[in-house]
PDB file of N, CA and C in Angstrom:
ATOM      1  N   UNK P  36       0.836  -1.177   0.000  1.00  0.00           N
ATOM      2  CA  UNK P  36       0.000   0.000   0.000  1.00  0.00           C
ATOM      3  C   UNK P  36       0.882   1.242   0.000  1.00  0.00           C
ATOM      4  N   UNK P  37       0.361   2.332  -0.453  1.00  0.00           N
ATOM      5  CA  UNK P  37       1.108   3.568  -0.378  1.00  0.00           C
ATOM      6  C   UNK P  37       1.537   4.081  -1.725  1.00  0.00           C
ATOM      7  N   UNK P  38       2.254   5.176  -1.689  1.00  0.00           N
ATOM      8  CA  UNK P  38       2.637   5.863  -2.917  1.00  0.00           C
ATOM      9  C   UNK P  38       3.619   5.070  -3.756  1.00  0.00           C
ATOM     10  N   UNK P  39       4.454   4.266  -3.153  1.00  0.00           N
ATOM     11  CA  UNK P  39       5.430   3.499  -3.913  1.00  0.00           C
ATOM     12  C   UNK P  39       4.744   2.391  -4.713  1.00  0.00           C
ATOM     13  N   UNK P  40       3.551   2.052  -4.327  1.00  0.00           N
ATOM     14  CA  UNK P  40       2.816   0.996  -4.998  1.00  0.00           C
ATOM     15  C   UNK P  40       2.276   1.474  -6.337  1.00  0.00           C
ATOM     16  N   UNK P  41       2.248   0.570  -7.291  1.00  0.00           N
ATOM     17  CA  UNK P  41       1.688   0.912  -8.597  1.00  0.00           C
ATOM     18  C   UNK P  41       0.187   0.632  -8.643  1.00  0.00           C
ATOM     19  N   UNK P  42      -0.410   0.389  -7.495  1.00  0.00           N
ATOM     20  CA  UNK P  42      -1.826   0.056  -7.485  1.00  0.00           C
ATOM     21  C   UNK P  42      -2.733   1.252  -7.758  1.00  0.00           C
ATOM     22  N   UNK P  43      -2.183   2.470  -7.676  1.00  0.00           N
ATOM     23  CA  UNK P  43      -2.976   3.664  -7.935  1.00  0.00           C
ATOM     24  C   UNK P  43      -2.695   4.187  -9.335  1.00  0.00           C
ATOM     25  N   UNK P  44      -3.756   4.534 -10.011  1.00  0.00           N
ATOM     26  CA  UNK P  44      -3.638   5.106 -11.349  1.00  0.00           C
ATOM     27  C   UNK P  44      -2.880   6.432 -11.302  1.00  0.00           C
ATOM     28  N   UNK P  45      -2.147   6.713 -12.348  1.00  0.00           N
ATOM     29  CA  UNK P  45      -1.487   8.008 -12.481  1.00  0.00           C
ATOM     30  C   UNK P  45      -2.477   9.095 -12.880  1.00  0.00           C
ATOM     31  N   UNK P  46      -3.654   8.696 -13.301  1.00  0.00           N
ATOM     32  CA  UNK P  46      -4.706   9.618 -13.721  1.00  0.00           C
ATOM     33  C   UNK P  46      -5.517  10.032 -12.494  1.00  0.00           C
ATOM     34  N   UNK P  47      -5.507  11.315 -12.168  1.00  0.00           N
ATOM     35  CA  UNK P  47      -6.210  11.798 -10.977  1.00  0.00           C
ATOM     36  C   UNK P  47      -7.710  11.532 -11.030  1.00  0.00           C
ATOM     37  N   UNK P  48      -8.300  11.634 -12.199  1.00  0.00           N
ATOM     38  CA  UNK P  48      -9.737  11.390 -12.326  1.00  0.00           C
ATOM     39  C   UNK P  48     -10.057   9.937 -11.964  1.00  0.00           C
ATOM     40  N   UNK P  49      -9.271   9.023 -12.482  1.00  0.00           N
ATOM     41  CA  UNK P  49      -9.486   7.611 -12.170  1.00  0.00           C
ATOM     42  C   UNK P  49      -9.248   7.340 -10.686  1.00  0.00           C
ATOM     43  N   UNK P  50      -8.213   7.939 -10.132  1.00  0.00           N
ATOM     44  CA  UNK P  50      -7.903   7.741  -8.719  1.00  0.00           C
ATOM     45  C   UNK P  50      -9.062   8.160  -7.825  1.00  0.00           C
ATOM     46  N   UNK P  51      -9.602   9.342  -8.034  1.00  0.00           N
ATOM     47  CA  UNK P  51     -10.675   9.814  -7.150  1.00  0.00           C
ATOM     48  C   UNK P  51     -11.955   9.011  -7.318  1.00  0.00           C
ATOM     49  N   UNK P  52     -12.228   8.568  -8.530  1.00  0.00           N
ATOM     50  CA  UNK P  52     -13.434   7.769  -8.757  1.00  0.00           C
ATOM     51  C   UNK P  52     -13.301   6.400  -8.094  1.00  0.00           C
ATOM     52  N   UNK P  53     -12.158   5.774  -8.275  1.00  0.00           N
ATOM     53  CA  UNK P  53     -11.957   4.454  -7.651  1.00  0.00           C
ATOM     54  C   UNK P  53     -11.955   4.546  -6.119  1.00  0.00           C
ATOM     55  N   UNK P  54     -11.348   5.587  -5.579  1.00  0.00           N
ATOM     56  CA  UNK P  54     -11.337   5.770  -4.127  1.00  0.00           C
ATOM     57  C   UNK P  54     -12.761   5.967  -3.601  1.00  0.00           C
ATOM     58  N   UNK P  55     -13.529   6.808  -4.271  1.00  0.00           N
ATOM     59  CA  UNK P  55     -14.911   7.047  -3.848  1.00  0.00           C
ATOM     60  C   UNK P  55     -15.740   5.768  -3.936  1.00  0.00           C
ATOM     61  N   UNK P  56     -15.558   5.013  -5.010  1.00  0.00           N
ATOM     62  CA  UNK P  56     -16.299   3.753  -5.163  1.00  0.00           C
ATOM     63  C   UNK P  56     -15.990   2.782  -4.030  1.00  0.00           C
ATOM     64  N   UNK P  57     -14.724   2.696  -3.647  1.00  0.00           N
ATOM     65  CA  UNK P  57     -14.324   1.799  -2.554  1.00  0.00           C
ATOM     66  C   UNK P  57     -14.960   2.218  -1.232  1.00  0.00           C
ATOM     67  N   UNK P  58     -14.883   3.505  -0.920  1.00  0.00           N
ATOM     68  CA  UNK P  58     -15.455   3.987   0.334  1.00  0.00           C
ATOM     69  C   UNK P  58     -16.980   3.854   0.331  1.00  0.00           C
ATOM     70  N   UNK P  59     -17.609   4.169  -0.797  1.00  0.00           N
ATOM     71  CA  UNK P  59     -19.060   4.030  -0.892  1.00  0.00           C
ATOM     72  C   UNK P  59     -19.473   2.578  -0.693  1.00  0.00           C
ATOM     73  N   UNK P  60     -18.733   1.656  -1.285  1.00  0.00           N
ATOM     74  CA  UNK P  60     -19.049   0.231  -1.156  1.00  0.00           C
ATOM     75  C   UNK P  60     -18.958  -0.206   0.306  1.00  0.00           C
ATOM     76  N   UNK P  61     -17.884   0.188   0.989  1.00  0.00           N
ATOM     77  CA  UNK P  61     -17.750  -0.154   2.406  1.00  0.00           C
ATOM     78  C   UNK P  61     -18.896   0.427   3.233  1.00  0.00           C
ATOM     79  N   UNK P  62     -19.228   1.685   2.990  1.00  0.00           N
ATOM     80  CA  UNK P  62     -20.312   2.324   3.733  1.00  0.00           C
ATOM     81  C   UNK P  62     -21.651   1.641   3.472  1.00  0.00           C
ATOM     82  N   UNK P  63     -21.911   1.293   2.218  1.00  0.00           N
ATOM     83  CA  UNK P  63     -23.180   0.641   1.873  1.00  0.00           C
ATOM     84  C   UNK P  63     -23.275  -0.765   2.454  1.00  0.00           C
ATOM     85  N   UNK P  64     -22.252  -1.578   2.210  1.00  0.00           N
ATOM     86  CA  UNK P  64     -22.332  -2.995   2.581  1.00  0.00           C
ATOM     87  C   UNK P  64     -22.168  -3.244   4.074  1.00  0.00           C
ATOM     88  N   UNK P  65     -21.349  -2.439   4.749  1.00  0.00           N
ATOM     89  CA  UNK P  65     -21.054  -2.702   6.153  1.00  0.00           C
ATOM     90  C   UNK P  65     -21.802  -1.810   7.136  1.00  0.00           C
ATOM     91  N   UNK P  66     -22.254  -0.648   6.668  1.00  0.00           N
ATOM     92  CA  UNK P  66     -22.907   0.299   7.576  1.00  0.00           C
ATOM     93  C   UNK P  66     -24.322   0.658   7.143  1.00  0.00           C
ATOM     94  N   UNK P  67     -24.796   0.084   6.038  1.00  0.00           N
ATOM     95  CA  UNK P  67     -26.156   0.360   5.562  1.00  0.00           C
ATOM     96  C   UNK P  67     -26.357   1.764   5.031  1.00  0.00           C
ATOM     97  N   UNK P  68     -25.279   2.379   4.557  1.00  0.00           N
ATOM     98  CA  UNK P  68     -25.367   3.765   4.057  1.00  0.00           C
ATOM     99  C   UNK P  68     -26.287   3.853   2.852  1.00  0.00           C
ATOM    100  N   UNK P  69     -26.944   4.991   2.739  1.00  0.00           N
ATOM    101  CA  UNK P  69     -27.840   5.272   1.616  1.00  0.00           C
ATOM    102  C   UNK P  69     -27.512   6.656   1.069  1.00  0.00           C
ATOM    103  N   UNK P  70     -27.830   6.865  -0.192  1.00  0.00           N
ATOM    104  CA  UNK P  70     -27.622   8.169  -0.803  1.00  0.00           C
ATOM    105  C   UNK P  70     -27.024   8.023  -2.187  1.00  0.00           C
ATOM    106  N   UNK P  71     -26.942   9.149  -2.886  1.00  0.00           N
ATOM    107  CA  UNK P  71     -26.463   9.134  -4.268  1.00  0.00           C
ATOM    108  C   UNK P  71     -24.944   9.182  -4.370  1.00  0.00           C
ATOM    109  N   UNK P  72     -24.283   9.864  -3.489  1.00  0.00           N
ATOM    110  CA  UNK P  72     -22.837  10.006  -3.583  1.00  0.00           C
ATOM    111  C   UNK P  72     -22.185   9.813  -2.234  1.00  0.00           C
ATOM    112  N   UNK P  73     -20.882  10.007  -2.208  1.00  0.00           N
ATOM    113  CA  UNK P  73     -20.135   9.779  -0.977  1.00  0.00           C
ATOM    114  C   UNK P  73     -20.587  10.716   0.148  1.00  0.00           C
ATOM    115  N   UNK P  74     -20.811  11.990  -0.150  1.00  0.00           N
ATOM    116  CA  UNK P  74     -21.277  12.916   0.904  1.00  0.00           C
ATOM    117  C   UNK P  74     -22.590  12.427   1.519  1.00  0.00           C
ATOM    118  N   UNK P  75     -23.543  12.039   0.696  1.00  0.00           N
ATOM    119  CA  UNK P  75     -24.843  11.576   1.218  1.00  0.00           C
ATOM    120  C   UNK P  75     -24.696  10.288   2.006  1.00  0.00           C
ATOM    121  N   UNK P  76     -23.852   9.393   1.520  1.00  0.00           N
ATOM    122  CA  UNK P  76     -23.653   8.126   2.226  1.00  0.00           C
ATOM    123  C   UNK P  76     -23.007   8.371   3.589  1.00  0.00           C
ATOM    124  N   UNK P  77     -22.036   9.266   3.653  1.00  0.00           N
ATOM    125  CA  UNK P  77     -21.405   9.614   4.928  1.00  0.00           C
ATOM    126  C   UNK P  77     -22.466  10.151   5.890  1.00  0.00           C
ATOM    127  N   UNK P  78     -23.304  11.049   5.411  1.00  0.00           N
ATOM    128  CA  UNK P  78     -24.342  11.660   6.254  1.00  0.00           C
ATOM    129  C   UNK P  78     -25.356  10.639   6.758  1.00  0.00           C
ATOM    130  N   UNK P  79     -25.539   9.567   6.009  1.00  0.00           N
ATOM    131  CA  UNK P  79     -26.558   8.583   6.385  1.00  0.00           C
ATOM    132  C   UNK P  79     -26.086   7.608   7.470  1.00  0.00           C
ATOM    133  N   UNK P  80     -24.817   7.726   7.895  1.00  0.00           N
ATOM    134  CA  UNK P  80     -24.282   6.848   8.945  1.00  0.00           C
ATOM    135  C   UNK P  80     -23.835   7.726  10.123  1.00  0.00           C
ATOM    136  N   UNK P  81     -24.759   8.047  11.033  1.00  0.00           N
ATOM    137  CA  UNK P  81     -24.441   8.977  12.123  1.00  0.00           C
ATOM    138  C   UNK P  81     -23.444   8.434  13.141  1.00  0.00           C
ATOM    139  N   UNK P  82     -23.188   7.138  13.143  1.00  0.00           N
ATOM    140  CA  UNK P  82     -22.293   6.543  14.142  1.00  0.00           C
ATOM    141  C   UNK P  82     -20.804   6.667  13.797  1.00  0.00           C
ATOM    142  N   UNK P  83     -20.477   7.216  12.629  1.00  0.00           N
ATOM    143  CA  UNK P  83     -19.071   7.340  12.249  1.00  0.00           C
ATOM    144  C   UNK P  83     -18.358   8.381  13.113  1.00  0.00           C
ATOM    145  N   UNK P  84     -17.100   8.109  13.471  1.00  0.00           N
ATOM    146  CA  UNK P  84     -16.337   9.089  14.258  1.00  0.00           C
ATOM    147  C   UNK P  84     -16.174  10.409  13.488  1.00  0.00           C
ATOM    148  N   UNK P  85     -16.276  11.542  14.170  1.00  0.00           N
ATOM    149  CA  UNK P  85     -16.175  12.851  13.494  1.00  0.00           C
ATOM    150  C   UNK P  85     -14.882  13.040  12.694  1.00  0.00           C
ATOM    151  N   UNK P  86     -13.773  12.524  13.196  1.00  0.00           N
ATOM    152  CA  UNK P  86     -12.509  12.684  12.449  1.00  0.00           C
ATOM    153  C   UNK P  86     -12.540  11.910  11.140  1.00  0.00           C
ATOM    154  N   UNK P  87     -13.146  10.729  11.148  1.00  0.00           N
ATOM    155  CA  UNK P  87     -13.280   9.944   9.922  1.00  0.00           C
ATOM    156  C   UNK P  87     -14.205  10.641   8.941  1.00  0.00           C
ATOM    157  N   UNK P  88     -15.291  11.189   9.445  1.00  0.00           N
ATOM    158  CA  UNK P  88     -16.225  11.937   8.598  1.00  0.00           C
ATOM    159  C   UNK P  88     -15.496  13.089   7.911  1.00  0.00           C
ATOM    160  N   UNK P  89     -14.699  13.815   8.672  1.00  0.00           N
ATOM    161  CA  UNK P  89     -13.960  14.955   8.120  1.00  0.00           C
ATOM    162  C   UNK P  89     -13.007  14.501   7.011  1.00  0.00           C
ATOM    163  N   UNK P  90     -12.289  13.418   7.230  1.00  0.00           N
ATOM    164  CA  UNK P  90     -11.342  12.916   6.233  1.00  0.00           C
ATOM    165  C   UNK P  90     -12.071  12.480   4.955  1.00  0.00           C
ATOM    166  N   UNK P  91     -13.170  11.767   5.115  1.00  0.00           N
ATOM    167  CA  UNK P  91     -13.906  11.293   3.948  1.00  0.00           C
ATOM    168  C   UNK P  91     -14.590  12.439   3.211  1.00  0.00           C
ATOM    169  N   UNK P  92     -15.020  13.452   3.923  1.00  0.00           N
ATOM    170  CA  UNK P  92     -15.621  14.620   3.257  1.00  0.00           C
ATOM    171  C   UNK P  92     -14.575  15.349   2.413  1.00  0.00           C
ATOM    172  N   UNK P  93     -13.339  15.413   2.887  1.00  0.00           N
ATOM    173  CA  UNK P  93     -12.251  15.984   2.080  1.00  0.00           C
ATOM    174  C   UNK P  93     -12.117  15.186   0.773  1.00  0.00           C
ATOM    175  N   UNK P  94     -12.086  13.868   0.877  1.00  0.00           N
ATOM    176  CA  UNK P  94     -11.959  13.022  -0.317  1.00  0.00           C
ATOM    177  C   UNK P  94     -13.124  13.241  -1.276  1.00  0.00           C
ATOM    178  N   UNK P  95     -14.336  13.304  -0.737  1.00  0.00           N
ATOM    179  CA  UNK P  95     -15.521  13.514  -1.567  1.00  0.00           C
ATOM    180  C   UNK P  95     -15.494  14.881  -2.237  1.00  0.00           C
ATOM    181  N   UNK P  96     -15.036  15.891  -1.521  1.00  0.00           N
ATOM    182  CA  UNK P  96     -14.978  17.250  -2.070  1.00  0.00           C
ATOM    183  C   UNK P  96     -13.983  17.326  -3.224  1.00  0.00           C
ATOM    184  N   UNK P  97     -12.811  16.731  -3.052  1.00  0.00           N
ATOM    185  CA  UNK P  97     -11.821  16.727  -4.134  1.00  0.00           C
ATOM    186  C   UNK P  97     -12.376  15.985  -5.346  1.00  0.00           C
ATOM    187  N   UNK P  98     -13.013  14.867  -5.109  1.00  0.00           N
ATOM    188  CA  UNK P  98     -13.622  14.100  -6.208  1.00  0.00           C
ATOM    189  C   UNK P  98     -14.649  14.948  -6.944  1.00  0.00           C
ATOM    190  N   UNK P  99     -15.521  15.598  -6.199  1.00  0.00           N
ATOM    191  CA  UNK P  99     -16.575  16.402  -6.825  1.00  0.00           C
ATOM    192  C   UNK P  99     -16.006  17.582  -7.606  1.00  0.00           C
ATOM    193  N   UNK P 100     -14.977  18.221  -7.068  1.00  0.00           N
ATOM    194  CA  UNK P 100     -14.358  19.341  -7.784  1.00  0.00           C
ATOM    195  C   UNK P 100     -13.736  18.866  -9.098  1.00  0.00           C
ATOM    196  N   UNK P 101     -13.049  17.733  -9.064  1.00  0.00           N
ATOM    197  CA  UNK P 101     -12.441  17.214 -10.294  1.00  0.00           C
ATOM    198  C   UNK P 101     -13.493  16.909 -11.355  1.00  0.00           C
ATOM    199  N   UNK P 102     -14.592  16.359 -10.922  1.00  0.00           N
ATOM    200  CA  UNK P 102     -15.631  15.941 -11.865  1.00  0.00           C
ATOM    201  C   UNK P 102     -16.462  17.126 -12.357  1.00  0.00           C
ATOM    202  N   UNK P 103     -16.760  18.082 -11.499  1.00  0.00           N
ATOM    203  CA  UNK P 103     -17.747  19.105 -11.833  1.00  0.00           C
ATOM    204  C   UNK P 103     -17.206  20.508 -12.124  1.00  0.00           C
ATOM    205  N   UNK P 104     -16.012  20.837 -11.654  1.00  0.00           N
ATOM    206  CA  UNK P 104     -15.497  22.189 -11.870  1.00  0.00           C
ATOM    207  C   UNK P 104     -14.558  22.217 -13.081  1.00  0.00           C
ATOM    208  N   UNK P 105     -14.876  23.059 -14.032  1.00  0.00           N
ATOM    209  CA  UNK P 105     -14.162  23.119 -15.304  1.00  0.00           C
ATOM    210  C   UNK P 105     -12.660  23.329 -15.152  1.00  0.00           C
ATOM    211  N   UNK P 106     -12.236  24.202 -14.273  1.00  0.00           N
ATOM    212  CA  UNK P 106     -10.819  24.537 -14.155  1.00  0.00           C
ATOM    213  C   UNK P 106     -10.077  23.786 -13.052  1.00  0.00           C
ATOM    214  N   UNK P 107     -10.701  22.796 -12.471  1.00  0.00           N
ATOM    215  CA  UNK P 107     -10.073  21.976 -11.433  1.00  0.00           C
ATOM    216  C   UNK P 107      -9.722  20.649 -12.087  1.00  0.00           C
ATOM    217  N   UNK P 108      -8.443  20.459 -12.423  1.00  0.00           N
ATOM    218  CA  UNK P 108      -8.070  19.317 -13.252  1.00  0.00           C
ATOM    219  C   UNK P 108      -7.037  18.375 -12.649  1.00  0.00           C
ATOM    220  N   UNK P 109      -6.664  18.621 -11.401  1.00  0.00           N
ATOM    221  CA  UNK P 109      -5.762  17.677 -10.747  1.00  0.00           C
ATOM    222  C   UNK P 109      -5.913  17.777  -9.237  1.00  0.00           C
ATOM    223  N   UNK P 110      -5.547  16.707  -8.553  1.00  0.00           N
ATOM    224  CA  UNK P 110      -5.573  16.696  -7.101  1.00  0.00           C
ATOM    225  C   UNK P 110      -4.469  17.641  -6.616  1.00  0.00           C
ATOM    226  N   UNK P 111      -4.801  18.612  -5.755  1.00  0.00           N
ATOM    227  CA  UNK P 111      -3.797  19.590  -5.312  1.00  0.00           C
ATOM    228  C   UNK P 111      -2.583  18.951  -4.629  1.00  0.00           C
ATOM    229  N   UNK P 112      -2.817  17.946  -3.802  1.00  0.00           N
ATOM    230  CA  UNK P 112      -1.734  17.245  -3.105  1.00  0.00           C
ATOM    231  C   UNK P 112      -2.051  15.752  -3.173  1.00  0.00           C
ATOM    232  N   UNK P 113      -1.551  15.123  -4.218  1.00  0.00           N
ATOM    233  CA  UNK P 113      -1.855  13.720  -4.502  1.00  0.00           C
ATOM    234  C   UNK P 113      -1.446  12.794  -3.346  1.00  0.00           C
ATOM    235  N   UNK P 114      -0.256  13.015  -2.790  1.00  0.00           N
ATOM    236  CA  UNK P 114       0.218  12.162  -1.689  1.00  0.00           C
ATOM    237  C   UNK P 114      -0.725  12.263  -0.488  1.00  0.00           C
ATOM    238  N   UNK P 115      -1.147  13.471  -0.171  1.00  0.00           N
ATOM    239  CA  UNK P 115      -2.074  13.679   0.946  1.00  0.00           C
ATOM    240  C   UNK P 115      -3.411  13.002   0.660  1.00  0.00           C
ATOM    241  N   UNK P 116      -3.890  13.106  -0.570  1.00  0.00           N
ATOM    242  CA  UNK P 116      -5.153  12.471  -0.941  1.00  0.00           C
ATOM    243  C   UNK P 116      -5.077  10.957  -0.729  1.00  0.00           C
ATOM    244  N   UNK P 117      -4.010  10.354  -1.218  1.00  0.00           N
ATOM    245  CA  UNK P 117      -3.850   8.902  -1.081  1.00  0.00           C
ATOM    246  C   UNK P 117      -3.732   8.513   0.388  1.00  0.00           C
ATOM    247  N   UNK P 118      -2.986   9.273   1.161  1.00  0.00           N
ATOM    248  CA  UNK P 118      -2.860   8.991   2.596  1.00  0.00           C
ATOM    249  C   UNK P 118      -4.221   9.042   3.289  1.00  0.00           C
ATOM    250  N   UNK P 119      -5.007  10.062   2.973  1.00  0.00           N
ATOM    251  CA  UNK P 119      -6.335  10.198   3.582  1.00  0.00           C
ATOM    252  C   UNK P 119      -7.258   9.060   3.141  1.00  0.00           C
ATOM    253  N   UNK P 120      -7.161   8.677   1.877  1.00  0.00           N
ATOM    254  CA  UNK P 120      -7.978   7.558   1.402  1.00  0.00           C
ATOM    255  C   UNK P 120      -7.594   6.272   2.130  1.00  0.00           C
ATOM    256  N   UNK P 121      -6.295   5.977   2.180  1.00  0.00           N
ATOM    257  CA  UNK P 121      -5.849   4.747   2.831  1.00  0.00           C
ATOM    258  C   UNK P 121      -6.223   4.730   4.310  1.00  0.00           C
ATOM    259  N   UNK P 122      -6.066   5.855   4.985  1.00  0.00           N
ATOM    260  CA  UNK P 122      -6.411   5.937   6.406  1.00  0.00           C
ATOM    261  C   UNK P 122      -7.915   5.756   6.612  1.00  0.00           C
ATOM    262  N   UNK P 123      -8.716   6.350   5.740  1.00  0.00           N
ATOM    263  CA  UNK P 123     -10.175   6.233   5.847  1.00  0.00           C
ATOM    264  C   UNK P 123     -10.625   4.800   5.616  1.00  0.00           C
ATOM    265  N   UNK P 124     -10.104   4.176   4.577  1.00  0.00           N
ATOM    266  CA  UNK P 124     -10.474   2.791   4.282  1.00  0.00           C
ATOM    267  C   UNK P 124     -10.058   1.873   5.427  1.00  0.00           C
ATOM    268  N   UNK P 125      -8.863   2.099   5.963  1.00  0.00           N
ATOM    269  CA  UNK P 125      -8.377   1.275   7.077  1.00  0.00           C
ATOM    270  C   UNK P 125      -9.248   1.458   8.312  1.00  0.00           C
ATOM    271  N   UNK P 126      -9.621   2.709   8.612  1.00  0.00           N
ATOM    272  CA  UNK P 126     -10.466   2.952   9.782  1.00  0.00           C
ATOM    273  C   UNK P 126     -11.841   2.331   9.616  1.00  0.00           C
ATOM    274  N   UNK P 127     -12.412   2.433   8.413  1.00  0.00           N
ATOM    275  CA  UNK P 127     -13.706   1.782   8.169  1.00  0.00           C
ATOM    276  C   UNK P 127     -13.589   0.273   8.377  1.00  0.00           C
ATOM    277  N   UNK P 128     -12.525  -0.327   7.868  1.00  0.00           N
ATOM    278  CA  UNK P 128     -12.331  -1.772   8.029  1.00  0.00           C
ATOM    279  C   UNK P 128     -12.149  -2.146   9.497  1.00  0.00           C
ATOM    280  N   UNK P 129     -11.465  -1.302  10.250  1.00  0.00           N
ATOM    281  CA  UNK P 129     -11.301  -1.542  11.692  1.00  0.00           C
ATOM    282  C   UNK P 129     -12.641  -1.452  12.405  1.00  0.00           C
ATOM    283  N   UNK P 130     -13.453  -0.475  12.042  1.00  0.00           N
ATOM    284  CA  UNK P 130     -14.792  -0.350  12.637  1.00  0.00           C
ATOM    285  C   UNK P 130     -15.636  -1.583  12.331  1.00  0.00           C
ATOM    286  N   UNK P 131     -15.530  -2.093  11.120  1.00  0.00           N
ATOM    287  CA  UNK P 131     -16.273  -3.305  10.747  1.00  0.00           C
ATOM    288  C   UNK P 131     -15.799  -4.479  11.594  1.00  0.00           C
ATOM    289  N   UNK P 132     -14.498  -4.622  11.715  1.00  0.00           N
ATOM    290  CA  UNK P 132     -13.923  -5.718  12.504  1.00  0.00           C
ATOM    291  C   UNK P 132     -14.374  -5.630  13.958  1.00  0.00           C
ATOM    292  N   UNK P 133     -14.327  -4.425  14.527  1.00  0.00           N
ATOM    293  CA  UNK P 133     -14.756  -4.230  15.914  1.00  0.00           C
ATOM    294  C   UNK P 133     -16.243  -4.510  16.081  1.00  0.00           C
ATOM    295  N   UNK P 134     -17.024  -4.097  15.095  1.00  0.00           N
ATOM    296  CA  UNK P 134     -18.469  -4.333  15.126  1.00  0.00           C
ATOM    297  C   UNK P 134     -18.756  -5.834  15.090  1.00  0.00           C
ATOM    298  N   UNK P 135     -18.041  -6.548  14.248  1.00  0.00           N
ATOM    299  CA  UNK P 135     -18.234  -7.994  14.123  1.00  0.00           C
ATOM    300  C   UNK P 135     -17.747  -8.726  15.372  1.00  0.00           C
ATOM    301  N   UNK P 136     -16.644  -8.265  15.973  1.00  0.00           N
ATOM    302  CA  UNK P 136     -16.137  -8.902  17.195  1.00  0.00           C
ATOM    303  C   UNK P 136     -17.033  -8.637  18.387  1.00  0.00           C
ATOM    304  N   UNK P 137     -17.793  -7.566  18.362  1.00  0.00           N
ATOM    305  CA  UNK P 137     -18.697  -7.254  19.473  1.00  0.00           C
ATOM    306  C   UNK P 137     -19.780  -8.320  19.618  1.00  0.00           C
ATOM    307  N   UNK P 138     -20.050  -9.038  18.531  1.00  0.00           N
ATOM    308  CA  UNK P 138     -21.078 -10.088  18.565  1.00  0.00           C
ATOM    309  C   UNK P 138     -20.495 -11.465  18.843  1.00  0.00           C
ATOM    310  N   UNK P 139     -19.186 -11.541  18.975  1.00  0.00           N
ATOM    311  CA  UNK P 139     -18.518 -12.818  19.186  1.00  0.00           C
ATOM    312  C   UNK P 139     -18.424 -13.112  20.677  1.00  0.00           C
ATOM    313  N   UNK P 140     -18.886 -14.266  21.096  1.00  0.00           N
ATOM    314  CA  UNK P 140     -18.884 -14.607  22.514  1.00  0.00           C
ATOM    315  C   UNK P 140     -17.613 -15.355  22.933  1.00  0.00           C
ATOM    316  N   UNK P 141     -16.809 -15.830  21.974  1.00  0.00           N
ATOM    317  CA  UNK P 141     -15.587 -16.557  22.326  1.00  0.00           C
ATOM    318  C   UNK P 141     -14.326 -15.847  21.869  1.00  0.00           C
ATOM    319  N   UNK P 142     -14.436 -14.614  21.371  1.00  0.00           N
ATOM    320  CA  UNK P 142     -13.263 -13.882  20.856  1.00  0.00           C
ATOM    321  C   UNK P 142     -12.390 -13.369  21.958  1.00  0.00           C
TER     322      UNK P 142
END
């Protein structure tokens, strides 16, 4: 994982779309999120920690600017974007793991 990895597209548009799709999928499948986009899905899960919400809203905002604003054509700080995406995905996965372990009687 990380910037040294070739797993991320060099194309900023592809990167933000794939990142949003991953986070939306986690929110939908593991937290029952609803809505049209990442911002709406985040809002539909009130139990998320405020710091995680803030990080994911940054990701959603950058994605939306790239897609909708004519003169916004690249991620301002690509390394920071990837770090925030990786941290958000990891925290969501940790929350899922903790949620699942809460129901385990022999863990």
